[in-house]
Coordinates of N, CA and C in Angstrom, one line a residue:
G7 N 0.3 -1.2 0.2 CA -0.2 0.0 -0.1 C 0.9 1.0 -0.2
I8 N 2.1 1.2 -0.2 CA 2.7 3.0 -0.1 C 3.6 2.4 -1.4
S9 N 3.3 3.6 -2.0 CA 3.9 4.4 -3.6 C 4.9 5.5 -2.9
K10 N 6.3 5.3 -3.1 CA 7.3 6.4 -3.3 C 7.7 6.5 -4.8
G11 N 7.2 8.4 -4.4 CA 8.3 9.2 -5.8 C 9.4 9.8 -4.9
E12 N 10.0 10.5 -6.3 CA 11.6 10.5 -6.0 C 11.8 11.6 -6.9
V13 N 12.4 13.2 -6.7 CA 12.9 13.9 -7.0 C 14.3 14.1 -6.7
S14 N 15.0 14.6 -7.8 CA 16.2 14.6 -8.0 C 16.5 15.6 -7.6
F15 N 17.4 16.9 -7.0 CA 17.7 17.7 -6.6 C 19.3 18.1 -7.7
A16 N 19.8 17.4 -8.4 CA 20.9 17.9 -9.3 C 19.9 17.5 -10.7
D17 N 20.0 18.4 -12.0 CA 19.1 18.4 -13.0 C 20.1 18.1 -14.1
L18 N 20.0 18.0 -15.0 CA 21.1 17.7 -16.0 C 21.8 18.4 -16.7
D19 N 21.9 19.9 -16.0 CA 22.8 20.9 -16.2 C 23.8 21.1 -14.8
G20 N 23.0 20.1 -13.7 CA 24.3 20.3 -12.3 C 23.9 21.2 -12.5
E21 N 22.4 22.6 -12.3 CA 22.5 23.6 -11.1 C 21.3 23.4 -10.1
G22 N 20.5 21.9 -10.4 CA 19.8 21.8 -9.0 C 18.4 22.7 -9.2
L23 N 17.7 22.0 -8.1 CA 16.5 22.5 -8.2 C 16.2 23.4 -6.7
A24 N 15.5 24.4 -7.1 CA 15.1 25.4 -5.4 C 14.7 24.0 -5.0
M25 N 14.7 24.7 -2.6 CA 14.2 24.4 -2.2 C 13.2 24.2 -2.2
P26 N 12.1 23.0 -1.7 CA 10.6 22.2 -1.4 C 10.2 23.0 -0.3
N27 N 8.9 23.4 -0.8 CA 8.6 24.3 0.1 C 6.9 24.4 0.2
R28 N 6.6 23.4 -0.9 CA 5.4 23.1 -1.3 C 4.5 21.9 -1.2
L29 N 3.7 21.3 -1.1 CA 3.8 19.3 -1.9 C 2.2 19.4 -2.0
E30 N 2.1 19.3 -3.4 CA 1.3 18.7 -4.3 C 0.6 17.9 -4.9
V31 N -0.1 16.7 -4.4 CA -0.5 15.3 -5.5 C -1.9 14.7 -4.9
L32 N -1.8 14.0 -6.0 CA -3.3 13.2 -6.0 C -2.7 11.7 -6.4
W33 N -3.6 11.2 -5.6 CA -3.1 9.4 -6.0 C -4.4 8.7 -6.1
L34 N -4.5 7.4 -5.7 CA -5.0 6.6 -5.8 C -4.8 4.9 -5.4
S35 N -5.3 5.1 -3.8 CA -5.0 3.6 -3.1 C -5.3 2.3 -3.1
Y36 N -4.8 1.9 -4.1 CA -5.4 0.1 -4.7 C -5.9 -0.9 -3.4
T37 N -5.0 -0.4 -2.1 CA -6.0 -1.3 -0.8 C -7.7 -0.9 -0.5
E38 N -7.0 0.5 -0.2 CA -8.4 1.6 0.1 C -9.6 1.6 -0.9
R39 N -8.9 1.6 -2.4 CA -10.1 2.1 -3.4 C -10.6 3.3 -3.1
K40 N -9.8 4.0 -2.7 CA -9.7 6.0 -2.6 C -9.1 6.5 -3.6
F41 N -9.3 7.6 -3.5 CA -8.8 9.0 -4.2 C -8.0 10.2 -2.8
Y42 N -7.3 10.2 -2.9 CA -6.3 11.0 -1.8 C -5.6 12.4 -2.9
K43 N -6.2 13.3 -2.1 CA -5.3 14.7 -3.1 C -5.0 15.3 -1.8
A44 N -3.6 16.3 -1.8 CA -3.4 17.5 -1.1 C -2.3 18.9 -1.6
D45 N -2.8 19.5 -0.8 CA -2.1 20.7 -1.5 C -2.0 22.0 -0.4
I46 N -0.3 20.8 0.1 CA 0.0 21.8 1.8 C 1.0 22.3 1.3
A47 N 1.7 23.8 2.2 CA 2.4 24.5 2.4 C 3.7 23.8 3.2
F48 N 4.3 24.2 3.2 CA 5.1 23.6 4.2 C 5.2 24.1 5.7
S49 N 5.6 24.1 6.6 CA 5.7 25.3 7.3 C 7.3 25.6 7.5
E50 N 7.0 26.8 8.1 CA 8.6 27.5 8.5 C 9.8 26.5 9.5
K51 N 9.0 25.6 10.3 CA 9.8 24.9 11.1 C 10.5 23.1 9.6
L52 N 9.3 22.6 9.0 CA 9.9 21.8 8.4 C 10.8 22.2 7.4
Q53 N 10.8 23.4 6.8 CA 11.8 23.8 5.2 C 13.0 24.2 6.7
A54 N 13.0 24.6 7.3 CA 14.1 25.2 8.2 C 15.3 23.5 8.6
R55 N 14.7 23.1 8.5 CA 15.2 21.3 9.0 C 15.3 20.6 7.8
I56 N 14.8 21.1 6.4 CA 14.8 20.6 4.8 C 16.4 21.0 4.9
L57 N 16.3 22.2 5.0 CA 18.1 23.4 4.6 C 18.8 23.0 5.1
S58 N 18.7 22.6 6.6 CA 19.8 22.4 7.6 C 20.4 21.3 7.0
L59 N 19.2 20.1 7.2 CA 19.8 18.7 6.7 C 21.1 19.0 5.5
F60 N 20.0 20.0 4.4 CA 20.6 20.5 2.9 C 21.9 20.7 3.3
Q61 N 22.0 21.4 3.8 CA 23.1 22.4 5.0 C 24.8 21.6 5.0
E62 N 23.9 20.4 6.0 CA 25.6 20.0 7.0 C 25.4 19.1 6.4
G63 N 24.8 18.0 5.2 CA 25.0 16.8 4.9 C 26.0 15.7 6.0
Y64 N 26.7 14.3 5.3 CA 26.8 13.6 6.6 C 28.9 12.7 5.6
E65 N 28.8 11.9 6.0 CA 30.1 11.1 6.1 C 29.6 9.8 5.3
N66 N 30.7 9.6 4.3 CA 30.3 8.2 4.4 C 31.6 7.7 3.2
E67 N 32.1 6.9 3.9 CA 33.5 6.1 4.5 C 34.5 7.4 3.6
Q68 N 34.6 8.9 4.8 CA 35.3 9.6 4.9 C 35.6 10.5 3.5
K69 N 34.6 10.4 3.2 CA 34.3 11.3 1.7 C 32.6 12.2 2.4
H70 N 33.1 13.9 2.6 CA 31.5 14.4 2.6 C 30.4 14.2 2.2
E71 N 29.4 13.9 1.9 CA 28.0 13.8 0.9 C 26.7 14.5 1.8
N72 N 25.9 14.8 0.1 CA 25.2 16.0 0.5 C 23.7 14.8 0.0
Y73 N 23.0 15.2 0.9 CA 21.3 14.8 0.3 C 20.9 15.6 -1.6
S74 N 21.0 14.2 -2.0 CA 20.2 14.5 -3.3 C 18.9 14.6 -3.7
C75 N 17.8 13.7 -3.4 CA 16.6 13.9 -3.5 C 15.6 13.3 -2.5
F76 N 14.6 14.2 -3.3 CA 13.6 14.3 -1.7 C 12.5 13.8 -2.3
L77 N 12.6 12.2 -1.0 CA 10.7 11.4 -1.4 C 10.2 11.4 -0.6
V78 N 8.3 11.0 -1.5 CA 7.8 11.3 -0.7 C 7.2 9.9 -0.8
T79 N 6.5 9.6 -0.1 CA 5.8 8.2 0.7 C 4.4 8.4 1.3
L80 N 3.6 7.5 0.3 CA 2.1 7.8 0.2 C 2.1 7.0 0.8
L81 N 0.6 6.9 2.0 CA 0.6 5.7 2.3 C -1.1 5.5 2.8
P82 N -1.8 4.5 3.4 CA -3.4 4.5 4.0 C -3.3 5.6 4.4
G83 N -4.8 5.4 4.0 CA -5.5 6.4 5.9 C -4.8 8.5 4.9
G84 N -4.6 8.2 4.0 CA -4.0 9.5 3.1 C -2.7 10.6 4.1
K85 N -1.7 9.6 5.0 CA -0.6 9.8 5.8 C 0.1 10.3 4.4
I86 N 1.0 10.9 4.4 CA 2.2 11.4 4.1 C 3.4 11.2 4.0
W87 N 4.6 10.8 4.3 CA 6.2 10.9 5.1 C 7.0 11.4 4.0
L88 N 7.6 12.0 4.1 CA 8.7 13.1 3.6 C 10.2 12.7 3.8
Y89 N 10.9 12.3 3.4 CA 12.1 11.3 3.5 C 12.9 12.7 2.4
L90 N 14.5 12.6 2.7 CA 16.2 13.1 2.2 C 16.8 11.9 1.9
N91 N 17.3 11.9 0.8 CA 17.7 10.5 0.1 C 18.9 11.4 -0.5
G92 N 20.6 10.4 -0.5 CA 21.7 10.6 0.0 C 22.2 9.2 -0.6
I93 N 23.2 9.1 -0.5 CA 24.2 7.7 -0.6 C 24.4 7.4 0.5
A94 N 23.6 6.1 0.6 CA 23.4 5.4 1.2 C 23.5 5.7 3.0
R95 N 22.1 6.3 2.6 CA 21.2 7.7 3.9 C 19.9 7.9 3.3
Y96 N 19.4 7.8 4.5 CA 17.7 7.8 4.0 C 17.8 8.3 5.1
S97 N 16.4 9.7 5.2 CA 16.6 10.5 6.6 C 14.8 11.0 6.4
L98 N 14.4 10.7 7.9 CA 12.6 11.0 7.8 C 12.5 12.4 8.3
V99 N 12.4 13.3 7.3 CA 12.3 14.8 7.4 C 10.8 15.1 8.4
C100 N 9.3 14.0 8.2 CA 8.2 14.6 8.6 C 7.2 13.2 7.7
D101 N 6.3 13.2 9.3 CA 5.6 12.6 9.3 C 4.4 12.7 9.2
T102 N 3.9 13.7 9.2 CA 2.6 14.1 10.4 C 1.7 15.2 8.9
L103 N 2.0 14.8 7.9 CA 1.7 15.8 6.5 C 0.1 14.0 6.7
Q104 N -1.4 14.8 6.4 CA -2.6 14.1 5.3 C -3.1 14.8 4.6
A105 N -3.1 14.2 3.7 CA -3.9 13.9 2.5 C -5.7 14.0 3.2
D106 N -6.5 14.3 2.0 CA -8.0 14.2 2.0 C -8.5 13.9 1.1
T107 N -9.7 13.0 1.3 CA -10.6 11.8 -0.2 C -11.2 12.5 -0.3
I108 N -11.2 12.5 -2.0 CA -12.0 13.3 -2.6 C -12.8 12.3 -3.9
D109 N -13.3 12.3 -4.3 CA -14.6 12.3 -5.5 C -14.4 12.0 -6.7
M110 N -13.3 10.8 -7.7 CA -13.5 11.4 -8.4 C -13.9 10.3 -9.4
A111 N -14.2 10.3 -11.1 CA -13.9 9.3 -11.6 C -12.8 8.6 -12.4
L112 N -12.6 6.9 -12.7 CA -11.1 6.6 -13.1 C -11.2 7.2 -14.6
G113 N -11.7 7.9 -15.4 CA -11.2 8.2 -16.5 C -10.6 10.0 -16.5
D114 N -11.3 10.5 -15.9 CA -10.7 11.5 -14.7 C -9.0 11.6 -14.7
F115 N -9.3 10.5 -13.1 CA -7.6 10.1 -12.8 C -6.6 10.1 -13.6
D116 N -6.9 9.0 -14.4 CA -5.9 8.3 -15.5 C -7.3 8.0 -16.9
K117 N -7.1 8.6 -18.1 CA -8.1 8.5 -19.3 C -7.5 6.5 -19.4
D118 N -6.1 6.4 -19.9 CA -5.9 5.3 -20.2 C -6.6 4.1 -19.3
A119 N -6.7 4.3 -17.8 CA -7.5 3.2 -16.6 C -8.5 2.9 -17.5
L120 N -9.7 3.3 -18.3 CA -10.5 2.7 -19.0 C -10.3 1.9 -19.4
L121 N -8.9 1.5 -20.4 CA -8.8 0.7 -21.1 C -8.3 -0.3 -20.4
V122 N -8.6 -0.5 -19.3 CA -8.2 -1.6 -18.6 C -9.0 -2.5 -18.0
D123 N -10.0 -1.2 -17.2 CA -11.4 -1.6 -16.6 C -12.6 -0.2 -15.9
S124 N -13.5 -0.6 -16.2 CA -13.8 0.4 -16.2 C -14.1 0.8 -15.1
T125 N -14.0 0.3 -13.5 CA -14.4 0.5 -13.1 C -13.0 0.6 -11.3
V126 N -13.3 1.8 -10.5 CA -12.0 1.9 -9.7 C -11.7 0.5 -8.9
E127 N -13.1 -0.2 -8.4 CA -12.9 -1.6 -7.9 C -12.0 -2.4 -8.5
D128 N -12.4 -2.5 -9.9 CA -12.1 -3.4 -10.6 C -10.6 -3.3 -11.1
Y129 N -10.3 -1.8 -10.8 CA -8.6 -1.0 -11.4 C -7.7 -1.6 -9.9
C130 N -8.3 -1.0 -9.3 CA -7.8 -1.7 -8.0 C -7.5 -3.0 -8.0
K131 N -7.8 -3.7 -8.0 CA -8.0 -4.8 -7.2 C -6.6 -5.6 -8.6
G132 N -7.1 -4.9 -9.7 CA -6.6 -6.4 -10.5 C -4.7 -5.1 -10.6
N133 N -4.0 -4.2 -9.9 CA -3.0 -3.8 -9.7 C -2.9 -4.5 -8.5
L134 N -3.3 -5.1 -7.9 CA -2.6 -6.2 -6.9 C -2.3 -7.7 -6.8
N135 N -1.7 -8.3 -6.9 CA -1.3 -9.5 -7.2 C -1.9 -10.2 -5.9
K136 N -1.9 -11.8 -6.2 CA -3.0 -12.5 -5.8 C -2.6 -12.6 -4.0
E137 N -1.0 -12.5 -3.6 CA -0.8 -12.8 -1.9 C -1.4 -11.7 -1.7
Q138 N -1.3 -10.1 -2.2 CA -1.7 -8.9 -1.7 C -3.5 -9.2 -1.2
V139 N -3.8 -9.5 -2.4 CA -5.2 -9.3 -2.2 C -6.0 -10.3 -0.7
A140 N -5.5 -12.2 -0.9 CA -5.4 -12.2 0.2 C -5.0 -12.0 1.2
N141 N -3.9 -11.5 1.6 CA -3.1 -10.7 2.7 C -5.3 -9.6 3.1
L142 N -5.2 -8.6 2.4 CA -5.8 -7.5 2.4 C -7.0 -8.8 2.7
K143 N -7.4 -9.2 2.4 CA -9.0 -10.1 2.2 C -8.8 -10.3 4.4
K144 N -7.8 -11.2 4.2 CA -7.7 -11.9 5.6 C -7.7 -10.8 7.0
N145 N -6.8 -9.3 6.8 CA -6.1 -8.7 7.5 C -6.9 -7.3 7.5
G146 N -7.2 -6.8 6.0 CA -7.2 -5.5 6.0 C -6.2 -5.0 5.5
V147 N -6.3 -3.2 5.8 CA -5.8 -2.0 5.6 C -5.1 -2.0 7.7
P148 N -4.3 -2.4 7.5 CA -3.2 -2.4 9.5 C -3.5 -0.4 9.4
Y149 N -4.9 0.9 9.4 CA -4.4 1.4 9.4 C -2.9 1.8 11.1
E150 N -3.7 1.8 12.2 CA -2.8 1.7 13.1 C -1.5 1.3 13.1
L151 N -0.8 0.7 12.1 CA 1.0 0.2 12.0 C 1.5 1.0 11.7
W152 N 1.6 2.1 10.9 CA 2.0 3.3 10.7 C 2.1 4.3 11.6
S153 N 1.5 4.3 12.7 CA 1.3 5.0 14.4 C 2.9 4.3 14.9
K154 N 2.9 2.4 14.8 CA 3.7 2.3 15.3 C 5.0 2.8 14.4
Y155 N 5.3 2.2 13.9 CA 6.3 3.1 12.9 C 6.6 4.0 13.3
Q156 N 5.9 5.0 13.8 CA 6.1 6.8 13.3 C 7.3 6.7 15.4
E157 N 6.8 5.7 16.1 CA 7.3 5.8 17.3 C 9.0 6.0 17.7
R158 N 9.3 6.4 18.1 CA 10.5 6.4 18.3 C 11.1 6.4 19.9
F159 N 12.0 5.7 20.0 CA 13.2 5.4 21.0 C 14.3 5.8 21.6
N160 N 14.7 6.0 22.3 CA 16.4 5.8 23.8 C 17.2 4.9 23.5
Y161 N 17.3 4.5 22.6 CA 18.5 2.8 22.9 C 19.6 3.5 22.0
D162 N 20.2 2.7 21.7 CA 21.6 2.5 21.1 C 22.1 1.0 20.8
I163 N 22.5 0.9 20.1 CA 22.9 -0.6 19.3 C 24.4 -1.0 19.2
E164 N 24.5 -2.0 20.0 CA 26.1 -2.9 20.5 C 25.9 -3.6 20.4
F165 N 27.2 -4.4 20.3 CA 27.7 -6.1 20.5 C 28.4 -6.0 21.0
E166 N 27.9 -7.1 21.8 CA 29.3 -8.0 23.2 C 30.2 -9.7 21.7
F167 N 30.7 -9.2 21.3 CA 31.5 -10.7 21.1 C 32.3 -11.2 21.9
E168 N 32.6 -12.7 21.9 CA 33.8 -13.8 22.7 C 35.1 -13.2 22.6
D169 N 35.3 -12.5 21.4 CA 36.7 -12.4 21.2 C 36.9 -10.6 21.9
N170 N 37.3 -10.3 22.6 CA 37.5 -9.0 23.8 C 38.1 -8.4 22.0
L171 N 39.2 -8.7 21.4 CA 39.8 -7.9 20.8 C 38.9 -7.4 18.7
C172 N 38.0 -8.4 19.4 CA 37.5 -8.0 18.3 C 37.0 -6.9 17.5
K173 N 37.1 -6.5 16.4 CA 36.6 -4.7 16.4 C 36.0 -4.5 14.9
I174 N 35.0 -4.0 14.9 CA 33.5 -3.7 14.2 C 33.6 -2.3 13.3
D175 N 33.6 -2.7 12.0 CA 34.3 -1.7 10.8 C 33.7 -0.8 11.0
S176 N 33.1 0.0 11.7 CA 31.9 1.5 11.3 C 31.8 2.0 9.9
F177 N 32.8 1.9 8.7 CA 31.8 2.3 7.8 C 31.4 1.1 6.9
H178 N 31.3 -0.1 7.8 CA 30.5 -0.8 6.9 C 29.9 -1.5 8.2
F179 N 29.2 -0.7 8.5 CA 28.5 -0.8 10.1 C 26.8 -0.4 9.4
A180 N 25.6 -0.6 8.8 CA 24.5 0.0 8.3 C 23.1 -0.1 8.5
K181 N 22.1 0.5 9.4 CA 21.3 -0.1 10.5 C 20.6 0.5 9.5
H182 N 19.0 -0.2 9.4 CA 18.2 0.2 8.3 C 17.0 -0.4 9.5
F183 N 16.0 1.0 9.4 CA 14.9 0.9 10.8 C 13.3 0.7 10.0
I184 N 12.6 0.8 11.0 CA 11.0 0.1 10.5 C 10.7 1.4 9.8
N185 N 10.7 2.5 9.8 CA 10.1 3.5 9.6 C 11.2 3.8 8.3
G186 N 11.8 3.2 7.7 CA 12.0 3.3 6.4 C 13.9 4.1 6.3
E187 N 14.0 4.5 7.4 CA 15.3 4.8 7.6 C 16.5 4.1 7.8
F188 N 17.5 5.5 7.0 CA 19.1 4.1 6.5 C 19.7 4.9 7.2
N189 N 21.0 4.7 7.5 CA 22.7 5.1 7.5 C 23.5 4.0 8.0
Y190 N 24.5 4.6 7.4 CA 25.6 3.9 8.1 C 26.0 4.7 9.6
A191 N 26.7 3.8 10.3 CA 27.6 4.2 12.0 C 28.5 5.4 11.5
C192 N 29.1 5.6 10.7 CA 30.3 6.6 10.4 C 29.8 7.7 10.1
D193 N 28.8 7.9 10.2 CA 28.1 9.5 8.7 C 28.4 10.3 9.9
G194 N 28.3 10.4 11.0 CA 28.7 11.7 11.5 C 27.3 12.8 11.6
V195 N 26.2 12.4 11.6 CA 25.1 12.6 12.0 C 25.0 12.4 13.5
K196 N 23.8 13.9 14.6 CA 23.9 13.1 15.3 C 22.3 13.1 15.4
V197 N 22.0 11.8 15.9 CA 21.1 11.1 15.7 C 20.1 11.8 17.7
G198 N 18.7 11.7 17.3 CA 18.6 11.7 18.7 C 17.3 10.5 18.9
E199 N 16.4 10.3 19.0 CA 15.8 9.2 19.5 C 16.0 8.0 18.2
L200 N 15.5 6.6 18.0 CA 15.8 5.8 17.0 C 14.5 5.4 16.9
S201 N 14.0 4.7 15.9 CA 12.9 4.1 15.5 C 13.1 2.0 15.4
R202 N 12.4 1.6 15.5 CA 12.5 0.3 15.6 C 13.6 -0.3 14.7
P203 N 14.7 -1.5 15.2 CA 15.1 -1.5 13.8 C 14.0 -2.8 13.3
K204 N 15.2 -3.1 11.9 CA 14.4 -3.7 11.2 C 15.6 -4.9 10.4
Q205 N 16.6 -3.9 10.0 CA 17.8 -4.9 9.5 C 19.4 -4.0 9.8
L206 N 20.1 -4.9 10.2 CA 21.3 -4.6 10.0 C 22.3 -5.2 9.1
Y207 N 23.5 -4.6 8.3 CA 24.7 -4.3 7.8 C 26.4 -4.5 8.7
L208 N 26.7 -6.0 9.0 CA 28.3 -5.6 10.3 C 29.0 -6.5 9.1
K209 N 29.9 -5.6 9.0 CA 31.0 -5.9 9.2 C 32.3 -5.6 10.1
W210 N 33.1 -7.0 10.8 CA 33.8 -6.8 11.7 C 35.2 -7.9 12.1
N211 N 36.6 -6.9 12.7 CA 37.4 -8.1 12.3 C 38.0 -8.9 14.0
V212 N 38.4 -10.3 13.4 CA 39.3 -10.4 14.3 C 40.6 -10.9 15.0
A213 N 41.8 -9.8 14.5 CA 42.8 -11.1 13.8 C 43.1 -10.6 12.2
D214 N 43.7 -11.4 11.8 CA 43.7 -11.1 9.8 C 42.7 -11.5 9.7
T215 N 41.3 -11.8 10.3 CA 40.3 -12.5 9.3 C 39.3 -11.1 9.7
T216 N 38.3 -11.2 8.5 CA 37.2 -10.6 8.7 C 36.0 -11.0 8.7
Y217 N 34.4 -10.8 9.2 CA 33.8 -11.3 9.2 C 32.6 -10.3 8.9
T218 N 31.3 -11.1 8.2 CA 30.2 -10.1 7.3 C 28.9 -10.8 7.7
G219 N 27.9 -10.1 8.4 CA 26.6 -10.6 9.0 C 25.8 -9.3 8.2
E220 N 24.7 -10.3 8.3 CA 23.5 -9.3 8.2 C 22.1 -10.2 8.7
F221 N 21.5 -8.9 9.2 CA 21.0 -9.4 10.7 C 19.2 -9.1 10.2
F222 N 18.7 -10.3 10.2 CA 16.7 -9.6 10.2 C 16.0 -9.4 11.4
F223 N 15.0 -8.6 12.1 CA 14.5 -8.2 13.4 C 13.1 -8.8 12.6
D224 N 12.6 -9.8 13.3 CA 11.2 -10.1 12.8 C 9.9 -9.2 13.3
E225 N 9.2 -8.6 12.8 CA 9.0 -6.9 13.2 C 8.0 -7.1 13.9
Q226 N 6.9 -8.6 14.3 CA 6.1 -8.5 15.4 C 6.3 -8.6 16.9
E227 N 8.4 -9.6 16.6 CA 8.4 -8.8 17.7 C 9.2 -8.2 18.2
V228 N 9.8 -7.4 17.4 CA 9.9 -5.9 17.6 C 9.1 -4.9 18.1
L229 N 8.0 -4.6 17.5 CA 6.8 -4.4 17.6 C 6.6 -3.8 19.0
D230 N 6.4 -6.0 19.3 CA 6.3 -6.1 21.0 C 6.9 -5.4 21.7
M231 N 8.2 -6.7 21.8 CA 9.7 -6.1 22.6 C 9.3 -4.2 22.5
F232 N 9.6 -3.5 21.9 CA 9.4 -2.3 22.3 C 8.9 -1.7 23.0
S233 N 7.6 -1.9 22.7 CA 6.3 -1.7 23.5 C 6.0 -1.9 24.9
K234 N 7.0 -3.3 25.4 CA 7.1 -3.9 26.6 C 8.1 -2.9 27.0
G235 N 8.8 -3.0 26.5 CA 10.6 -2.3 27.3 C 10.3 -1.3 27.3
F236 N 9.4 -0.2 26.6 CA 9.5 1.4 26.2 C 7.9 1.6 27.1
S237 N 7.3 1.0 27.8 CA 5.5 1.5 28.5 C 6.1 2.5 29.2
H238 N 6.4 3.0 29.2 CA 6.2 4.2 30.2 C 6.6 5.0 29.7
K239 N 7.5 5.1 28.5 CA 7.3 6.0 27.1 C 5.6 6.0 26.7
T240 N 4.7 5.0 25.8 CA 4.5 4.8 24.8 C 2.6 4.9 25.8
A241 N 2.7 4.8 27.3 CA 1.4 4.9 27.9 C 1.1 6.3 28.2
N242 N 2.7 7.8 28.0 CA 1.7 8.6 27.6 C 1.3 9.4 27.0

């Protein structure tokens, strides 16, 4: 149920684009069979945050990088999340924008869609695979799930190795979070509270031997564990 659009800030002439200060978007949610529309001016606070991230950039293997893309994620319920994307880094900058549902004819949305189906319901169903249709029929649209994805917690990720001489290669320690954020440990960006972990990529050295690992977290276990471990926060 997520559609992600990307806008690059490096055009063909290398001059770049102006800073984004507004978002106008219209989309059809296949899982809900609804049209959503938004025309939202960014707050001064959001514009300042975006500008700050563009100006500060981050480190990537001892090289300074800058964000180069602005990503828009469209979610069920009309939620809109905004990201900045650069080489080896995704940063969520806003997760509070909201679109409105609207009534619209399928042909007015996309005239070519009428060549495929005559109704919104059939068109949406045709754009989902069998597994998605079965899951949607069984579980419905999990609107509350993205509220869980929004939650952040005060924690850090540490490792305890059997060999005390083991060293982690910070240039090859990547963290992927449940809210879509992604970064390397060496990027030098100051981060406060973190979203729940989704996946870790790690390289470590023991004497002359180098090991690599990729660790995946069970989503439901992570959702339950953090809610229980930080119950004093989620209760507030």
